[in-house]
Short mmCIF file of C-alpha atoms in Angstrom, two decimals:
data_model
loop_
_atom_site.label_atom_id
_atom_site.label_comp_id
_atom_site.label_asym_id
_atom_site.label_seq_id
_atom_site.Cartn_x
_atom_site.Cartn_y
_atom_site.Cartn_z
CA MET A 1 14.78 12.60 47.07
CA LYS A 2 12.60 12.54 43.98
CA ARG A 3 15.25 14.34 41.94
CA THR A 4 17.95 11.92 43.08
CA ILE A 5 15.86 8.91 42.05
CA SER A 6 15.07 10.33 38.64
CA ALA A 7 18.73 11.25 38.10
CA LEU A 8 19.74 7.71 39.02
CA VAL A 9 17.18 6.19 36.67
CA LEU A 10 18.35 8.46 33.85
CA LEU A 11 21.97 7.51 34.55
CA VAL A 12 21.20 3.78 34.45
CA ILE A 13 19.21 4.12 31.20
CA GLY A 14 21.97 6.22 29.64
CA ILE A 15 24.70 3.73 30.57
CA ALA A 16 22.58 0.84 29.27
CA LEU A 17 22.01 2.62 25.95
CA LEU A 18 25.68 3.52 25.61
CA ALA A 19 26.83 0.01 26.51
CA ILE A 20 25.02 -1.50 23.52
CA PRO A 21 27.19 0.06 20.77
CA VAL A 22 30.38 -0.07 22.88
CA LEU A 23 30.28 -3.67 24.11
CA LEU A 24 28.58 -5.36 21.15
CA THR A 25 30.14 -5.34 17.71
CA PHE A 26 27.66 -4.72 14.93
CA GLY A 27 26.70 -7.65 12.72
CA SER A 28 28.07 -10.42 14.91
CA PRO A 29 27.17 -13.21 15.09
CA LEU A 30 26.38 -13.10 11.40
CA MET A 31 22.93 -14.62 10.75
CA SER A 32 22.84 -14.66 6.96
CA ASP A 33 21.51 -18.14 6.17
CA MET A 34 18.08 -16.84 5.14
CA ASP A 35 19.53 -13.97 3.10
CA ASP A 36 21.90 -16.28 1.26
CA TYR A 37 19.03 -18.64 0.46
CA PHE A 38 16.83 -15.81 -0.87
CA ILE A 39 19.62 -14.41 -3.04
CA ALA A 40 20.68 -17.80 -4.37
CA HIS A 41 17.25 -19.36 -5.04
CA GLY A 42 14.82 -16.42 -5.20
CA GLN A 43 15.06 -15.84 -8.94
CA ALA A 44 14.69 -19.51 -9.85
CA GLU A 45 11.90 -20.31 -7.38
CA THR A 46 9.65 -17.27 -7.79
CA ALA A 47 10.72 -16.34 -11.35
CA ALA A 48 10.83 -12.67 -10.27
CA ASN A 49 13.88 -10.58 -11.09
CA ASN A 50 13.23 -8.18 -8.20
CA ILE A 51 14.39 -10.05 -5.09
CA VAL A 52 12.85 -7.47 -2.77
CA THR A 53 9.40 -7.99 -4.31
CA SER A 54 9.80 -11.76 -4.21
CA VAL A 55 10.58 -11.56 -0.48
CA VAL A 56 7.74 -9.13 0.24
CA PHE A 57 5.04 -10.87 -1.79
CA ASP A 58 6.14 -14.50 -1.80
CA PHE A 59 8.50 -15.59 0.99
CA ARG A 60 6.86 -13.21 3.48
CA GLY A 61 3.45 -12.89 1.86
CA PHE A 62 1.77 -13.26 5.24
CA ASP A 63 3.49 -10.08 6.39
CA THR A 64 2.11 -8.18 3.40
CA LEU A 65 -1.36 -9.53 4.17
CA GLY A 66 -1.05 -7.91 7.60
CA GLU A 67 0.04 -4.65 5.99
CA SER A 68 -2.98 -4.56 3.68
CA VAL A 69 -5.31 -5.36 6.58
CA VAL A 70 -3.79 -2.48 8.57
CA LEU A 71 -4.48 -0.12 5.67
CA PHE A 72 -8.03 -1.45 5.34
CA THR A 73 -8.66 -0.99 9.06
CA ALA A 74 -7.33 2.58 8.90
CA VAL A 75 -9.69 3.40 6.04
CA VAL A 76 -12.63 1.83 7.90
CA GLY A 77 -11.78 3.94 10.94
CA VAL A 78 -11.62 7.15 8.90
CA GLY A 79 -14.91 6.24 7.21
CA LEU A 80 -16.54 5.76 10.62
CA MET A 81 -15.22 9.07 11.93
CA PHE A 82 -16.33 11.12 8.92
CA ARG A 83 -19.48 9.23 7.98
CA THR A 84 -22.47 11.02 6.45
CA LEU A 85 -25.36 11.38 8.90
CA ARG A 86 -28.69 9.70 8.34
CA ALA A 87 -31.84 11.81 7.98
CA GLY A 88 -32.87 13.35 11.31
CA GLU A 89 -29.53 12.58 12.97
CA GLU A 90 -27.64 15.40 14.67
CA TYR A 91 -24.07 15.88 15.89
CA GLU A 92 -23.68 16.00 19.64
CA ASP A 93 -21.78 19.06 20.79
CA GLU A 94 -20.27 18.63 24.21
CA MET B 1 -13.79 26.81 -3.48
CA ARG B 2 -12.18 26.06 -6.84
CA MET B 3 -8.70 26.98 -7.83
CA SER B 4 -8.02 29.09 -10.91
CA LYS B 5 -8.67 27.84 -14.42
CA ILE B 6 -4.94 27.33 -15.05
CA VAL B 7 -4.61 24.98 -12.08
CA ARG B 8 -7.77 23.08 -13.00
CA THR B 9 -6.68 22.58 -16.62
CA SER B 10 -3.18 21.47 -15.59
CA ALA B 11 -4.63 19.00 -13.10
CA ASP B 12 -6.94 17.57 -15.76
CA LEU B 13 -4.02 17.29 -18.20
CA LEU B 14 -1.66 15.67 -15.66
CA TYR B 15 -4.25 13.19 -14.34
CA PRO B 16 -3.92 10.53 -17.11
CA PHE B 17 -0.12 10.70 -17.13
CA ILE B 18 0.19 10.18 -13.36
CA LEU B 19 -2.33 7.35 -13.70
CA ILE B 20 -0.24 5.68 -16.40
CA PHE B 21 2.98 6.07 -14.41
CA GLY B 22 1.34 4.58 -11.33
CA LEU B 23 -0.02 1.64 -13.31
CA TYR B 24 3.48 1.11 -14.76
CA VAL B 25 4.98 0.99 -11.26
CA VAL B 26 2.30 -1.52 -10.16
CA LEU B 27 2.56 -3.78 -13.21
CA HIS B 28 6.38 -3.86 -13.24
CA GLY B 29 6.62 -4.47 -9.49
CA HIS B 30 8.40 -7.80 -9.99
CA LEU B 31 11.00 -6.33 -12.39
CA THR B 32 11.80 -2.78 -11.26
CA PRO B 33 11.83 -0.97 -7.91
CA GLY B 34 8.30 -0.32 -6.72
CA GLY B 35 5.26 -2.50 -6.35
CA GLY B 36 1.67 -2.43 -5.21
CA PHE B 37 1.97 -0.04 -2.27
CA GLN B 38 4.17 2.49 -4.02
CA GLY B 39 2.26 2.42 -7.32
CA GLY B 40 -1.07 2.68 -5.52
CA ALA B 41 0.19 5.74 -3.67
CA VAL B 42 1.27 7.32 -6.98
CA ILE B 43 -2.18 6.68 -8.50
CA ALA B 44 -3.87 8.09 -5.39
CA THR B 45 -1.75 11.23 -5.88
CA SER B 46 -3.44 11.82 -9.24
CA VAL B 47 -6.88 11.56 -7.59
CA VAL B 48 -5.80 13.94 -4.82
CA LEU B 49 -4.50 16.40 -7.43
CA VAL B 50 -7.92 16.56 -9.09
CA ILE B 51 -9.64 16.83 -5.69
CA VAL B 52 -7.42 19.76 -4.65
CA ALA B 53 -7.88 21.61 -7.94
CA TRP B 54 -11.69 21.37 -8.04
CA SER B 55 -14.26 22.13 -5.36
CA TYR B 56 -15.97 19.40 -3.32
CA GLU B 57 -19.29 19.79 -5.16
CA ASP B 58 -17.58 19.40 -8.55
CA ILE B 59 -15.70 16.36 -7.28
CA LEU B 60 -18.91 14.59 -6.27
CA ALA B 61 -20.15 14.93 -9.86
CA MET B 62 -16.87 13.47 -11.23
CA LEU B 63 -15.84 10.79 -8.74
CA ARG B 64 -18.07 8.62 -6.60
CA LYS B 65 -17.14 7.38 -3.14
CA VAL B 66 -18.89 4.03 -3.71
CA VAL B 67 -16.47 3.23 -6.52
CA TYR B 68 -13.43 3.73 -4.29
CA LYS B 69 -15.00 1.83 -1.40
CA ALA B 70 -15.74 -1.10 -3.72
CA GLN B 71 -12.23 -0.84 -5.17
CA GLU B 72 -10.60 -1.04 -1.75
CA SER B 73 -12.61 -4.06 -0.69
CA ALA B 74 -12.12 -5.75 -4.06
CA GLY B 75 -8.34 -5.28 -3.79
CA LEU B 76 -8.15 -6.91 -0.38
CA ILE B 77 -10.48 -9.75 -1.44
CA LEU B 78 -8.38 -10.39 -4.55
CA PHE B 79 -5.22 -10.42 -2.41
CA ILE B 80 -6.58 -12.88 0.13
CA GLY B 81 -8.25 -14.90 -2.64
CA THR B 82 -4.94 -15.31 -4.46
CA GLY B 83 -3.34 -16.55 -1.27
CA ALA B 84 -6.24 -18.88 -0.52
CA ALA B 85 -6.40 -20.22 -4.08
CA ALA B 86 -3.21 -22.15 -3.35
CA LEU B 87 -5.08 -23.98 -0.58
CA LEU B 88 -7.69 -25.22 -3.05
CA ILE B 89 -5.04 -26.75 -5.32
CA GLY B 90 -3.34 -28.42 -2.38
CA PHE B 91 -0.39 -26.14 -1.62
CA PRO B 92 0.31 -24.16 1.58
CA PHE B 93 -1.28 -20.73 2.09
CA PHE B 94 0.42 -18.04 -0.06
CA TYR B 95 2.34 -20.61 -2.12
CA ASN B 96 3.44 -19.22 -5.49
CA PHE B 97 1.58 -21.84 -7.56
CA LEU B 98 1.68 -19.88 -10.84
CA ALA B 99 5.47 -19.47 -11.04
CA ASN B 100 7.21 -21.59 -13.72
CA SER B 101 3.86 -23.23 -14.57
CA GLY B 102 3.45 -21.87 -18.13
CA LEU B 103 0.06 -20.33 -17.34
CA LEU B 104 -0.65 -16.64 -16.67
CA PHE B 105 2.58 -14.92 -15.52
CA GLY B 106 4.09 -18.41 -15.57
CA MET B 107 7.23 -18.08 -17.70
CA PRO B 108 10.49 -19.02 -15.97
CA ALA B 109 12.83 -16.07 -15.45
CA PRO B 110 16.10 -16.10 -17.38
CA PRO B 111 18.94 -16.81 -14.92
CA GLY B 112 21.41 -14.11 -13.96
CA PRO B 113 21.14 -10.36 -14.45
CA ASN B 114 18.74 -9.51 -17.30
CA PRO B 115 16.23 -6.80 -18.19
CA GLY B 116 13.37 -9.10 -17.27
CA GLU B 117 10.21 -10.43 -18.85
CA LEU B 118 6.77 -9.12 -17.86
CA ASN B 119 5.13 -12.55 -18.11
CA THR B 120 7.02 -14.05 -15.15
CA ALA B 121 6.82 -14.34 -11.35
CA GLY B 122 3.52 -16.20 -10.91
CA VAL B 123 1.18 -14.78 -8.27
CA ILE B 124 3.46 -11.83 -7.42
CA PRO B 125 2.11 -9.54 -10.20
CA VAL B 126 -1.47 -10.58 -9.32
CA MET B 127 -0.88 -9.63 -5.68
CA ASN B 128 0.84 -6.41 -6.77
CA ILE B 129 -2.22 -5.45 -8.81
CA ALA B 130 -4.53 -6.35 -5.90
CA VAL B 131 -2.55 -4.26 -3.41
CA GLY B 132 -2.30 -1.42 -5.95
CA ILE B 133 -6.08 -1.34 -6.38
CA GLU B 134 -6.54 -1.44 -2.61
CA VAL B 135 -4.11 1.41 -1.86
CA TRP B 136 -5.58 3.50 -4.72
CA GLY B 137 -9.11 3.21 -3.36
CA GLY B 138 -8.07 3.47 0.29
CA LEU B 139 -6.05 6.68 0.05
CA ALA B 140 -8.64 8.29 -2.24
CA ILE B 141 -11.48 7.46 0.15
CA ILE B 142 -9.51 8.86 3.13
CA VAL B 143 -9.03 12.21 1.35
CA LEU B 144 -12.65 12.30 0.16
CA CYS B 145 -13.99 11.56 3.66
CA MET B 146 -11.86 14.24 5.31
CA LEU B 147 -12.84 16.76 2.61
CA SER B 148 -16.54 16.00 3.16
CA SER B 149 -16.28 17.02 6.82
CA LEU B 150 -14.42 20.21 5.86
CA ALA B 151 -17.15 21.11 3.37
CA ARG B 152 -19.81 20.45 6.03
CA GLU B 153 -18.17 22.77 8.55
CA ARG B 154 -17.95 25.66 6.08
CA THR B 155 -21.69 25.76 5.38
#
């Protein structure tokens, strides 16, 4: 019974995954309004020749802020894990 | 546990060149491929090279953790401060208020394909430098912290 159910679930998941590339054509409908705007106006508006950088740091600057905060949080976590002990403090071995 | 004298000397010789290359990647982020994250990682590589070549006790005499901690925080503060500075002038958060203004990094870019001018792109180079400083300090402090626990377990 258990094996039949898991086989069925696997079959359904497999069909669903296969149906995506078969039934849907890639890149349609074409949503390129934003891209066209960035390519057409990016150089004039941000005065940066590198469109990728102008998207990352200007048009989507908020995204990059999140990225930097993630890095900061990671470093804070590592610093907490490997902190130097105060005088008289011992590690707990369990 | 130091490495041999050849490795230590090569690391010391390579350190300034990797530093310069990383700073080039950070400063030219708005003209060439690269930017703050990538350049900061390159600079952190030079720090890691020195750390690997020398022993932990030697490293503590050369580099100080406080400097990297301060660097990381200063980078993030500079990044957020640049975004918030637009609020003070009356623009939306993260608005590129320096572009085409004639001030620092304020030259308009020549239209069409061109080799580029360093003094363009407004706040983008400032943010690149901020993120570069942050990634430099962050990756260096991660390696230093992990090495400190390794050195503690050996004794």
